[in-house]
Coordinates of N, CA, C and O in Angstrom, one line a residue:
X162 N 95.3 92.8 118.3 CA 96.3 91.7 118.4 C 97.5 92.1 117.6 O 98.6 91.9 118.2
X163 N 97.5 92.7 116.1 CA 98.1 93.2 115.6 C 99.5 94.1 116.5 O 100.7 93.7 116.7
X164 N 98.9 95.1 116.8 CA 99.3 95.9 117.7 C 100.4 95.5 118.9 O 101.5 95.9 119.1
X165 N 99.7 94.7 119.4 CA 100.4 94.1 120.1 C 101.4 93.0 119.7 O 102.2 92.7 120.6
X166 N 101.4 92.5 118.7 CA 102.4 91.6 118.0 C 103.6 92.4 117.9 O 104.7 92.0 118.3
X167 N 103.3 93.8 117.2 CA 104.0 94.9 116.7 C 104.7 95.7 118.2 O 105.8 96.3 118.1
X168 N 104.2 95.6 119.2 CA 105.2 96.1 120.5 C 106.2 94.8 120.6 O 107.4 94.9 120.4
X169 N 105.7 93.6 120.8 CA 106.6 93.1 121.0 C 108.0 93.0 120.2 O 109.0 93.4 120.7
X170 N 107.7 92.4 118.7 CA 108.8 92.9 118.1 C 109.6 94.0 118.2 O 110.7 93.8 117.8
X171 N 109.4 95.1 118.6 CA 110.1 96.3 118.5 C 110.4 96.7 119.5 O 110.9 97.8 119.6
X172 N 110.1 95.8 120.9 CA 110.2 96.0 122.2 C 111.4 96.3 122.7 O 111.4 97.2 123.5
X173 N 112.3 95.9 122.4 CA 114.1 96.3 122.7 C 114.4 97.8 122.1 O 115.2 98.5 122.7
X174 N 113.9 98.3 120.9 CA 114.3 99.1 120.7 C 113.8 100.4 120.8 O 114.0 101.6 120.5
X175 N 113.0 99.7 121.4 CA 111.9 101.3 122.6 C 112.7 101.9 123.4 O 113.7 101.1 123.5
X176 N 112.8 102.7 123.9 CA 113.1 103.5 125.2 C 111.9 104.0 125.9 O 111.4 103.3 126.7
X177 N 111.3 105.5 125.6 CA 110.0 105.8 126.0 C 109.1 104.9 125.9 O 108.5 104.6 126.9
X178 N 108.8 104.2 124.7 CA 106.9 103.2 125.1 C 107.3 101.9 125.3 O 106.6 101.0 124.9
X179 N 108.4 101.7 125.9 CA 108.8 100.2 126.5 C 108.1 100.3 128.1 O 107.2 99.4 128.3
X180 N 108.3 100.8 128.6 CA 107.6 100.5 129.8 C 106.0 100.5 129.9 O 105.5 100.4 131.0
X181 N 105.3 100.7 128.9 CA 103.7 100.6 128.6 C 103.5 99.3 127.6 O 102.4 98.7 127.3
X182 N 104.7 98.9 127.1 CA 104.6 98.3 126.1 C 103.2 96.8 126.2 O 102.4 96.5 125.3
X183 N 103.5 96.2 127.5 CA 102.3 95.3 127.5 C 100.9 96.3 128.1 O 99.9 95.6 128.2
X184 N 100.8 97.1 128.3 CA 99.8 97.8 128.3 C 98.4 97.7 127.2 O 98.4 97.7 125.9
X185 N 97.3 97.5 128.0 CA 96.1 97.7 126.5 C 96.1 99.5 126.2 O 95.8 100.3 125.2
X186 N 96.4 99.7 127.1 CA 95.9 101.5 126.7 C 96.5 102.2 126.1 O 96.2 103.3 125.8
X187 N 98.0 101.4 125.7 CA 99.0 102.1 124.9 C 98.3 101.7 123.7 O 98.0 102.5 122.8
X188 N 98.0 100.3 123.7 CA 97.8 99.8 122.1 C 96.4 100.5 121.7 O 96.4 101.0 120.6
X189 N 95.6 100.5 122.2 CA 94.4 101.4 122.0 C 94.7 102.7 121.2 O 94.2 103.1 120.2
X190 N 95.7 103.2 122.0 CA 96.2 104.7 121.7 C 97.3 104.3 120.2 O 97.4 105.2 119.3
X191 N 97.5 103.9 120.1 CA 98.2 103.5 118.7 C 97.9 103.3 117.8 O 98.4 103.8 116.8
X192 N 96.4 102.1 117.6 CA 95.5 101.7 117.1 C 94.8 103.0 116.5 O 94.5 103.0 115.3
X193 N 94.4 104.0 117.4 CA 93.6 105.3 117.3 C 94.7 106.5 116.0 O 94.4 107.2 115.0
X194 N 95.9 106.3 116.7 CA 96.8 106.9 115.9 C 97.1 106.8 114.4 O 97.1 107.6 113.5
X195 N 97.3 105.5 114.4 CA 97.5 104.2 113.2 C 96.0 105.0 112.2 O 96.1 105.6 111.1
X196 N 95.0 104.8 112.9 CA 94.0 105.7 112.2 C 93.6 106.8 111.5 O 93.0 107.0 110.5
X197 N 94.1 107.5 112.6 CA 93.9 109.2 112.2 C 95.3 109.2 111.0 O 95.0 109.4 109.8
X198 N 96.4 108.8 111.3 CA 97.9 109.1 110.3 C 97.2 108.9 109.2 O 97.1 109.8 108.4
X199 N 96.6 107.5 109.0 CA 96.2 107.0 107.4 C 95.1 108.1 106.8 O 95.2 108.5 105.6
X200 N 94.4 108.4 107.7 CA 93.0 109.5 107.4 C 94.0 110.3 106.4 O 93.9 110.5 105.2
X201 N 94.8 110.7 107.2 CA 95.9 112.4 107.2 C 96.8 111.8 106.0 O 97.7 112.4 105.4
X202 N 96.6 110.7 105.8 CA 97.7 110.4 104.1 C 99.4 110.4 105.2 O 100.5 110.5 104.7
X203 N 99.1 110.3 106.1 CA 101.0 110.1 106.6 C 101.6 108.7 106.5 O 100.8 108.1 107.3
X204 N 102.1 108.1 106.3 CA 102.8 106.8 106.3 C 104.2 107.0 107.8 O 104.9 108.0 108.2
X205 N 104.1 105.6 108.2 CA 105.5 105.6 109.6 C 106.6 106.1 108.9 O 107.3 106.8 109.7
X206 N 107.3 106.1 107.4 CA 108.3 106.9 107.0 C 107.6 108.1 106.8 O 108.4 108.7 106.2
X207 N 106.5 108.9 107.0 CA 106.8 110.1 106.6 C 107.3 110.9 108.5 O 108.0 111.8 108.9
X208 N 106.5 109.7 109.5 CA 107.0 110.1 110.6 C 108.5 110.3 110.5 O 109.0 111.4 110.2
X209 N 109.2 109.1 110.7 CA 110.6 108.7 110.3 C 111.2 110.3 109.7 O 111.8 111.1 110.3
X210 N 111.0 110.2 108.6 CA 111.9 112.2 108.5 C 111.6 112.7 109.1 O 112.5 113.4 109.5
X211 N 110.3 113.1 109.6 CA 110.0 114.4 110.2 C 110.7 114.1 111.4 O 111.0 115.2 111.9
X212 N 111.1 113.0 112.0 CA 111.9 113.3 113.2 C 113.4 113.3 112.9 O 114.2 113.9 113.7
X213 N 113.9 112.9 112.0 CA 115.3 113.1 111.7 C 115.5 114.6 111.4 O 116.6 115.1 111.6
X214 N 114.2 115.3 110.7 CA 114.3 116.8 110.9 C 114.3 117.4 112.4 O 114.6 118.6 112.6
X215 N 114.2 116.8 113.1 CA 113.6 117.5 114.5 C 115.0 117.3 115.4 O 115.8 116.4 115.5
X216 N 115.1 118.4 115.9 CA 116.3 118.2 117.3 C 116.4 117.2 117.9 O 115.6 116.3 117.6
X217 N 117.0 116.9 118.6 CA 117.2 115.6 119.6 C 116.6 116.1 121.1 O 116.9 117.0 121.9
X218 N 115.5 115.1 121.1 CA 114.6 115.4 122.3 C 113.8 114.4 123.0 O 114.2 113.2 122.8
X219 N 112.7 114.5 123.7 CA 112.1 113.3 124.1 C 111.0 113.9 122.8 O 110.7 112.8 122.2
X220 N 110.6 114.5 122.5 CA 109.7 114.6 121.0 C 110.0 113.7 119.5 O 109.2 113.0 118.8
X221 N 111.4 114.0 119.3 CA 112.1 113.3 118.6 C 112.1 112.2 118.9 O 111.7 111.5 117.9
X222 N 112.4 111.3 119.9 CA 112.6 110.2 120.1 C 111.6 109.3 120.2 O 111.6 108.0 120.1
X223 N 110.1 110.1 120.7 CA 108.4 109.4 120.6 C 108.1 109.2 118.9 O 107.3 108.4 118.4
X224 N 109.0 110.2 118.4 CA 108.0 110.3 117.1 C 109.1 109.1 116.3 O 108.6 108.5 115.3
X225 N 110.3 108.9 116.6 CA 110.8 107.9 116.1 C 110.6 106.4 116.5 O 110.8 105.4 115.8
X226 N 110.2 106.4 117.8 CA 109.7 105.0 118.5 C 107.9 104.9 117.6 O 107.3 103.8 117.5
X227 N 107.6 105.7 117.3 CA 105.9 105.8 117.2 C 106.5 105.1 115.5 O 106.5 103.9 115.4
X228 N 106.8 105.8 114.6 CA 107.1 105.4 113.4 C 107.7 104.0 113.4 O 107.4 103.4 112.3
X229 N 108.4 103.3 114.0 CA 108.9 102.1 114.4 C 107.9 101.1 114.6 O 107.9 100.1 113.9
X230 N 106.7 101.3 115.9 CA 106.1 100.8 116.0 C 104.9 100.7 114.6 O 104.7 99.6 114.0
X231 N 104.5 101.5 114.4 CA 103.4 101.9 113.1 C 103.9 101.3 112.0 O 103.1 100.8 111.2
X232 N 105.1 101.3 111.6 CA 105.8 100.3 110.5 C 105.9 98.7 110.7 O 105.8 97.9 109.7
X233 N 105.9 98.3 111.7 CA 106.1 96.6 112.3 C 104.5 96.7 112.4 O 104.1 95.6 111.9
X234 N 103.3 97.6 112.8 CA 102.8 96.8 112.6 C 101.7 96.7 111.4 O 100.7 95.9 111.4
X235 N 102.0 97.6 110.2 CA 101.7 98.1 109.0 C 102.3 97.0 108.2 O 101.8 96.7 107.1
X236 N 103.3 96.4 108.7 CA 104.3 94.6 108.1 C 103.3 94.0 108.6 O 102.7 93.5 107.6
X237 N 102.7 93.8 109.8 CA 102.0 92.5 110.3 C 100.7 92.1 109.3 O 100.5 91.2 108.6
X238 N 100.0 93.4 109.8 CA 98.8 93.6 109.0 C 98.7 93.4 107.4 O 97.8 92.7 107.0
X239 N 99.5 93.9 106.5 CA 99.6 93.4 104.9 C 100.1 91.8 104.7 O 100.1 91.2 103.6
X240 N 100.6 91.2 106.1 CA 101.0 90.0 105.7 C 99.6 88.8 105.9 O 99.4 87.7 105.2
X241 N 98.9 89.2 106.6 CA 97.3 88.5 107.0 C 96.4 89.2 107.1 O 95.5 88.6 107.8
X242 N 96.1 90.3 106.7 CA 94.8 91.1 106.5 C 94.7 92.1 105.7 O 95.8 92.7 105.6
X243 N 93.7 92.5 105.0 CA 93.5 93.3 104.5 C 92.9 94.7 105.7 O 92.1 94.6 106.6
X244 N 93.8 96.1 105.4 CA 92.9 97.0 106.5 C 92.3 97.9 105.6 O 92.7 98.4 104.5
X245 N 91.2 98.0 106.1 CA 90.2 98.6 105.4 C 90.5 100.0 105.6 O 90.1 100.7 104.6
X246 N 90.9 100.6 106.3 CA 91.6 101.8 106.7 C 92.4 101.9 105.4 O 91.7 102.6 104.8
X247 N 93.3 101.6 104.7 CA 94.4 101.8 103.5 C 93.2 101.1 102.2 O 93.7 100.4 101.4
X248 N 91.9 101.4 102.2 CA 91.3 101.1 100.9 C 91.7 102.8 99.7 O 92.3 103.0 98.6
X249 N 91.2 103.6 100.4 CA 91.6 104.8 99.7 C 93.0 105.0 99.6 O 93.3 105.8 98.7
X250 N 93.8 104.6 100.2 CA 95.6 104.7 99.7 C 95.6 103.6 98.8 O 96.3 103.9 97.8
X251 N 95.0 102.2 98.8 CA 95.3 101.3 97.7 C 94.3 101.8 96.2 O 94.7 101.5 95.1
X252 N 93.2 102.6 96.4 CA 92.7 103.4 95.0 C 93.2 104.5 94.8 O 93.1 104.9 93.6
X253 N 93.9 105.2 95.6 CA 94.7 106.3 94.4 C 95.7 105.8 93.9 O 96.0 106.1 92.8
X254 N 96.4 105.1 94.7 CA 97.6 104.0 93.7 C 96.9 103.6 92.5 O 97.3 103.9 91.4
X255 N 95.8 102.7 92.7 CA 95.5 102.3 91.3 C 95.3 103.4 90.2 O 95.8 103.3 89.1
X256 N 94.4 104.7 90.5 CA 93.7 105.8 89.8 C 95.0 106.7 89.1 O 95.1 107.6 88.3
X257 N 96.0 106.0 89.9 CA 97.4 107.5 89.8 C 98.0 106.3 88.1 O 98.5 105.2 88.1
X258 N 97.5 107.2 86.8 CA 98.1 107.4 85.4 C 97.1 106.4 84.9 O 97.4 105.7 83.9
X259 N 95.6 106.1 85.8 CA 94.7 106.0 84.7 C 93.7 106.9 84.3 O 93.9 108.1 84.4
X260 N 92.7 106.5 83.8 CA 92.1 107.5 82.9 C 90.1 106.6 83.4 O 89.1 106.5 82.7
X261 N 90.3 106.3 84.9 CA 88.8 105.7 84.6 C 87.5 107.2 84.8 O 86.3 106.9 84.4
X262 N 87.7 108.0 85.1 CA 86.6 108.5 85.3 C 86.3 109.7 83.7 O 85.3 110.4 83.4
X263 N 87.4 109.4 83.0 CA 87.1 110.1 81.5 C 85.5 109.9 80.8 O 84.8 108.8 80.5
X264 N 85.3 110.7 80.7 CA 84.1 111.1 79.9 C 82.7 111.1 80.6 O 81.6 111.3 80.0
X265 N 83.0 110.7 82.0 CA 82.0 110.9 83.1 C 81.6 112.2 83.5 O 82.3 113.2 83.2
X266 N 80.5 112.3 84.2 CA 80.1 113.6 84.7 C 79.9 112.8 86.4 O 79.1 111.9 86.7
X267 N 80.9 113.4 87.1 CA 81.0 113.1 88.7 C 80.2 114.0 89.5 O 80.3 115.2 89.2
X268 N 79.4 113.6 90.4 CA 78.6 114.8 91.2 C 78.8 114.2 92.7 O 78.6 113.0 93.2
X269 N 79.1 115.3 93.2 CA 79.9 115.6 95.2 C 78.8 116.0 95.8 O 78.6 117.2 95.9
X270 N 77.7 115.0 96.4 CA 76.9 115.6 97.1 C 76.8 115.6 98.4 O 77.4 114.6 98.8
X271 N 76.1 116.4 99.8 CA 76.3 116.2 101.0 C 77.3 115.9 102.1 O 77.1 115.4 103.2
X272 N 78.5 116.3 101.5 CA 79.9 115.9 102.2 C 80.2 117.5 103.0 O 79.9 118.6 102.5
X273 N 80.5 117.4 104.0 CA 80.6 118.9 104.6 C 82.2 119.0 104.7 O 82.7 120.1 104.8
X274 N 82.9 117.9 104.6 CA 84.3 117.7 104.4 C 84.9 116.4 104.2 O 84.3 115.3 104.4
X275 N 86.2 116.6 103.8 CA 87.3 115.1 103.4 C 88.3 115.0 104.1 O 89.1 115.8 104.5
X276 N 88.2 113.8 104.3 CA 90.0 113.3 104.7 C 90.9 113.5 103.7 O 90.4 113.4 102.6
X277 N 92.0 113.6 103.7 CA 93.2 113.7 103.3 C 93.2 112.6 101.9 O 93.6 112.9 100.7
X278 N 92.7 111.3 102.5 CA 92.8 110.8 101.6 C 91.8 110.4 100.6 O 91.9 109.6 99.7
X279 N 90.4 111.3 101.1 CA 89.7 111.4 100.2 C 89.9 112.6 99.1 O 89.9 112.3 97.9
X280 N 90.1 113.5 99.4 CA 91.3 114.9 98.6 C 92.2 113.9 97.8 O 91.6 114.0 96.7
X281 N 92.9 113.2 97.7 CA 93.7 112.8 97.1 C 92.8 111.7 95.9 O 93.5 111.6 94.9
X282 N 91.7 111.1 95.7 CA 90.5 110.6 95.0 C 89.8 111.5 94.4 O 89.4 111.3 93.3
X283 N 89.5 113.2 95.1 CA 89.0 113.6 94.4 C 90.0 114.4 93.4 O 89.5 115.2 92.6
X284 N 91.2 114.3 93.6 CA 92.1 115.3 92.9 C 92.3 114.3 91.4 O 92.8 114.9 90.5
X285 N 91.9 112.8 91.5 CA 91.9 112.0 90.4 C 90.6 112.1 89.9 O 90.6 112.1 88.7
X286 N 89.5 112.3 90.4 CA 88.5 112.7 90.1 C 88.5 113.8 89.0 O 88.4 113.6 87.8
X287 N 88.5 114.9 89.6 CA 89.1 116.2 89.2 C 89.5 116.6 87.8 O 88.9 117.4 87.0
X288 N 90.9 115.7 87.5 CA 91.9 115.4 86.6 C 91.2 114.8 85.6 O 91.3 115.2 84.4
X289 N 90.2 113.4 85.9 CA 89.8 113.1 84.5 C 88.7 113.2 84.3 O 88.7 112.7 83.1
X290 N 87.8 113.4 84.6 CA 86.5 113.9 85.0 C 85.6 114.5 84.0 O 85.3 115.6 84.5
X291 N 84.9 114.4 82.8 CA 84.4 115.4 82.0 C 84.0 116.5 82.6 O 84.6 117.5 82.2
X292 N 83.1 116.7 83.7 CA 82.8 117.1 84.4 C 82.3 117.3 86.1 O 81.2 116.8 86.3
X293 N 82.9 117.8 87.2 CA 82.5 117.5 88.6 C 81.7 118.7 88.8 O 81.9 119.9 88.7
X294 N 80.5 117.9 89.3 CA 79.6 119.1 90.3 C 79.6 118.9 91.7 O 79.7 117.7 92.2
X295 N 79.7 119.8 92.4 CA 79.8 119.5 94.1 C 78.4 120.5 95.0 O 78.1 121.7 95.0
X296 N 78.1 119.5 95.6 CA 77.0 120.5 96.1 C 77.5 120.5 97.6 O 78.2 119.8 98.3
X297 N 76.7 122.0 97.6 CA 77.5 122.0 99.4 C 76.5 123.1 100.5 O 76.2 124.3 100.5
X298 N 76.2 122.1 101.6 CA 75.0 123.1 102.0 C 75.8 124.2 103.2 O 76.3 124.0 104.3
X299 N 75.5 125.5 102.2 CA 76.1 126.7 102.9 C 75.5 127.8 102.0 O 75.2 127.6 100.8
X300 N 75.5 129.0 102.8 CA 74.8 130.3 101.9 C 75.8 130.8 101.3 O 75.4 131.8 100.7
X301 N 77.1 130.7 101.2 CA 78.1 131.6 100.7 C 79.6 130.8 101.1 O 79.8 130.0 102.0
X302 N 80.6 131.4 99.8 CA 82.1 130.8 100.6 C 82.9 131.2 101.0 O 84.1 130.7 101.1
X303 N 82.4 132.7 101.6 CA 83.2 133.8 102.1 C 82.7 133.2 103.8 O 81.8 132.5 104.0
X304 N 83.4 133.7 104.5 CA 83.5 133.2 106.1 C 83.7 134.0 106.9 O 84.6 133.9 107.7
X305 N 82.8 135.0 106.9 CA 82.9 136.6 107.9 C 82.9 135.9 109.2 O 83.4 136.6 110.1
X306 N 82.4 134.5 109.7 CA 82.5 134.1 110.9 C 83.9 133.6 111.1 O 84.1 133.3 112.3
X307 N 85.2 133.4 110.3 CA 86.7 133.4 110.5 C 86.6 131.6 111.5 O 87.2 131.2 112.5
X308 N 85.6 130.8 110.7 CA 86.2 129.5 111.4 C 84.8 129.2 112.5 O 84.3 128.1 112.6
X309 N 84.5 130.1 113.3 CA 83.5 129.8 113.6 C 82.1 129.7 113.5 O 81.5 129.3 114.5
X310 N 81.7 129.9 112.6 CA 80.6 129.8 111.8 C 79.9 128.4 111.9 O 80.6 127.3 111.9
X311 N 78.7 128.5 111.8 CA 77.5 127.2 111.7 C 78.4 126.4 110.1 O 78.5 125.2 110.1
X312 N 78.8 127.0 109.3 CA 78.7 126.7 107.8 C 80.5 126.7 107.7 O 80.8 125.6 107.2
X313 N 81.2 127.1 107.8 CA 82.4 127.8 107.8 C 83.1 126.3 107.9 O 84.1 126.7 107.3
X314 N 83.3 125.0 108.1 CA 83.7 124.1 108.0 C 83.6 123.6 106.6 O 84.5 123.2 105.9
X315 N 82.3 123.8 106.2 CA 81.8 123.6 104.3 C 82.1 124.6 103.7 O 82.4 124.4 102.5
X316 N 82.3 125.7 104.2 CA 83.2 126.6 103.2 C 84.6 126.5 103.0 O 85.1 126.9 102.0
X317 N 85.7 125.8 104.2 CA 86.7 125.8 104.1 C 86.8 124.7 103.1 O 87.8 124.6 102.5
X318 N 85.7 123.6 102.7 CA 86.0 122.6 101.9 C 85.5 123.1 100.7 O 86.0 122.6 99.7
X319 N 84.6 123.9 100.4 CA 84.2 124.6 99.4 C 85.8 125.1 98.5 O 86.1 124.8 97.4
X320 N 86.4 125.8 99.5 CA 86.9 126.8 98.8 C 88.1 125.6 98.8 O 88.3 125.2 97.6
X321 N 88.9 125.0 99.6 CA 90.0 124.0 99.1 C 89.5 123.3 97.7 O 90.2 123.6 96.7
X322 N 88.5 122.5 97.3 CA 87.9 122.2 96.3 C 88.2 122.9 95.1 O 88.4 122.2 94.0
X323 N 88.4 124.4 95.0 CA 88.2 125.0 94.5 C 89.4 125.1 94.3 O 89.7 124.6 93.2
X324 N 90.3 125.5 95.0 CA 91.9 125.5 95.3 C 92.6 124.5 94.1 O 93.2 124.7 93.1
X325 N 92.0 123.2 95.0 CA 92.5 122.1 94.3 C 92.1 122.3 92.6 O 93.3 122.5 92.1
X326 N 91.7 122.3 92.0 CA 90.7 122.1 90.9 C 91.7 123.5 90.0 O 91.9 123.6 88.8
X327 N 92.0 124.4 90.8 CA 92.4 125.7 90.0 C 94.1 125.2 89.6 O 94.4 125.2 88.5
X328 N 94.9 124.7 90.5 CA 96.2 124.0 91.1 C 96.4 123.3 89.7 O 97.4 123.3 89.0
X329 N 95.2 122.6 89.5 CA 95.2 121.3 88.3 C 95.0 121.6 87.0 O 94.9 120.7 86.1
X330 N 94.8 123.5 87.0 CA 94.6 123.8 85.3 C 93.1 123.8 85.0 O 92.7 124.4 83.9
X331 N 92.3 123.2 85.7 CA 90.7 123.3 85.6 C 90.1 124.3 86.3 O 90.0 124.9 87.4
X332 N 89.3 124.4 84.7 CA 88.2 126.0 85.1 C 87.0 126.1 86.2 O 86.4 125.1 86.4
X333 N 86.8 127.0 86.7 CA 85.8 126.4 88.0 C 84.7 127.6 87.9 O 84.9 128.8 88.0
X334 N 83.2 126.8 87.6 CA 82.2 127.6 87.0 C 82.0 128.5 88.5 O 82.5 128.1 89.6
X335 N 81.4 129.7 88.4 CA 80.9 130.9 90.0 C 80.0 130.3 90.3 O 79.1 129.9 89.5
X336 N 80.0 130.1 91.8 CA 79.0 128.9 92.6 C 77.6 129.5 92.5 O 77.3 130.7 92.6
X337 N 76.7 128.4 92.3 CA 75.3 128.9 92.1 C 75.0 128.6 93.4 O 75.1 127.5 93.9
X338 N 74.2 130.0 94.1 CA 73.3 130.0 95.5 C 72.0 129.6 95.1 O 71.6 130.3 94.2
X339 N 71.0 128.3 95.8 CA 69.5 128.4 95.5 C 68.6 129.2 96.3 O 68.6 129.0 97.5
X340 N 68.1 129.7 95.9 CA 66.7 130.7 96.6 C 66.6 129.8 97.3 O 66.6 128.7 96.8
X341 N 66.2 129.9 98.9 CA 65.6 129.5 99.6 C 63.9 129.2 99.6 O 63.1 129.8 98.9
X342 N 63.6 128.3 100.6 CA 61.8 128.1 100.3 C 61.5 127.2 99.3 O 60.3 127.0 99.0

């Protein structure tokens, strides 16, 4: 409903998704988008530059209609709902210059990867953290399989983890493999 509130308003200043505009399959497809962007930590202004960076095209002009629409209806939604989708963008706001997970011991278990905006929680994690353990089921974090690998998805989070954590000035103990059986 949202969504559709959010075409209308912005309906004159469409070009490309004006003629889908009362369409369900557009708003579906936006709704879907609206989703994945928040996953990915992008906000409709981060769209917004990236097309003012971009040439003048029909690329440019989707990604400026898309950011338009995604902002009207990112207005609708904070004015009568809470979206559960922006709970992790409203806790790292809160977490960004405090100090709650000090003198905790945090442990990461069974995650084979994160969203963007979970990286961004555990990078507050991380930061104040007495200590973080992460468990991660894979035999190794080297990736002779280059991405295709059974495990190789948990290693790329393995080793970003690790990334991150080094980035932040924190020491990072050599990963312990358990004997199998």
């Amino acid at each position: 409903m949202f969504m559709s509130l959010a075409l209308e308003q912005v309906r004159e200043q469409l070009n490309f998704y004006r003629k889908n505009a009362d369409g369900t399959e557009l708003v579906s497809l936006l709704l879907t988008a609206s989703s994945e962007f928040k996953m990915c930590g992008l906000t409709p202004q981060d769209l917004e530059r990236t097309a003012e960076e971009m040439p003048a095209g029909t690329l440019c002009q989707k990604m400026k209609e898309l950011s338009l629409i995604l902002a009207a209806y990112d207005a609708l939604v904070v004015q009568s709902y809470v979206d559960p989708q922006d709970d992790l963008t409203r806790l790292d706001a809160v977490l960004e210059g405090q100090n709650y997970f000090a003198g905790y011991r945090v442990f990461l278990d069974s995650f084979q990867s994160f969203t963007v905006q979970e990286y961004q929680i555990i990078k507050h994690i991380l930061e104040q953290a007495q200590q973080v353990t992460v468990a991660l089921c894979c035999d190794q974090l080297d990736d002779p399989e280059h991405g295709m690998g059974l495990f190789s998805l948990v290693r790329r989070t393995g080793k970003s983890l690790i990334r991150m954590a080094k980035e932040a000035g924190i020491s990072v103990a050599a990963p312990v493999l358990l004997e199998s059986g």
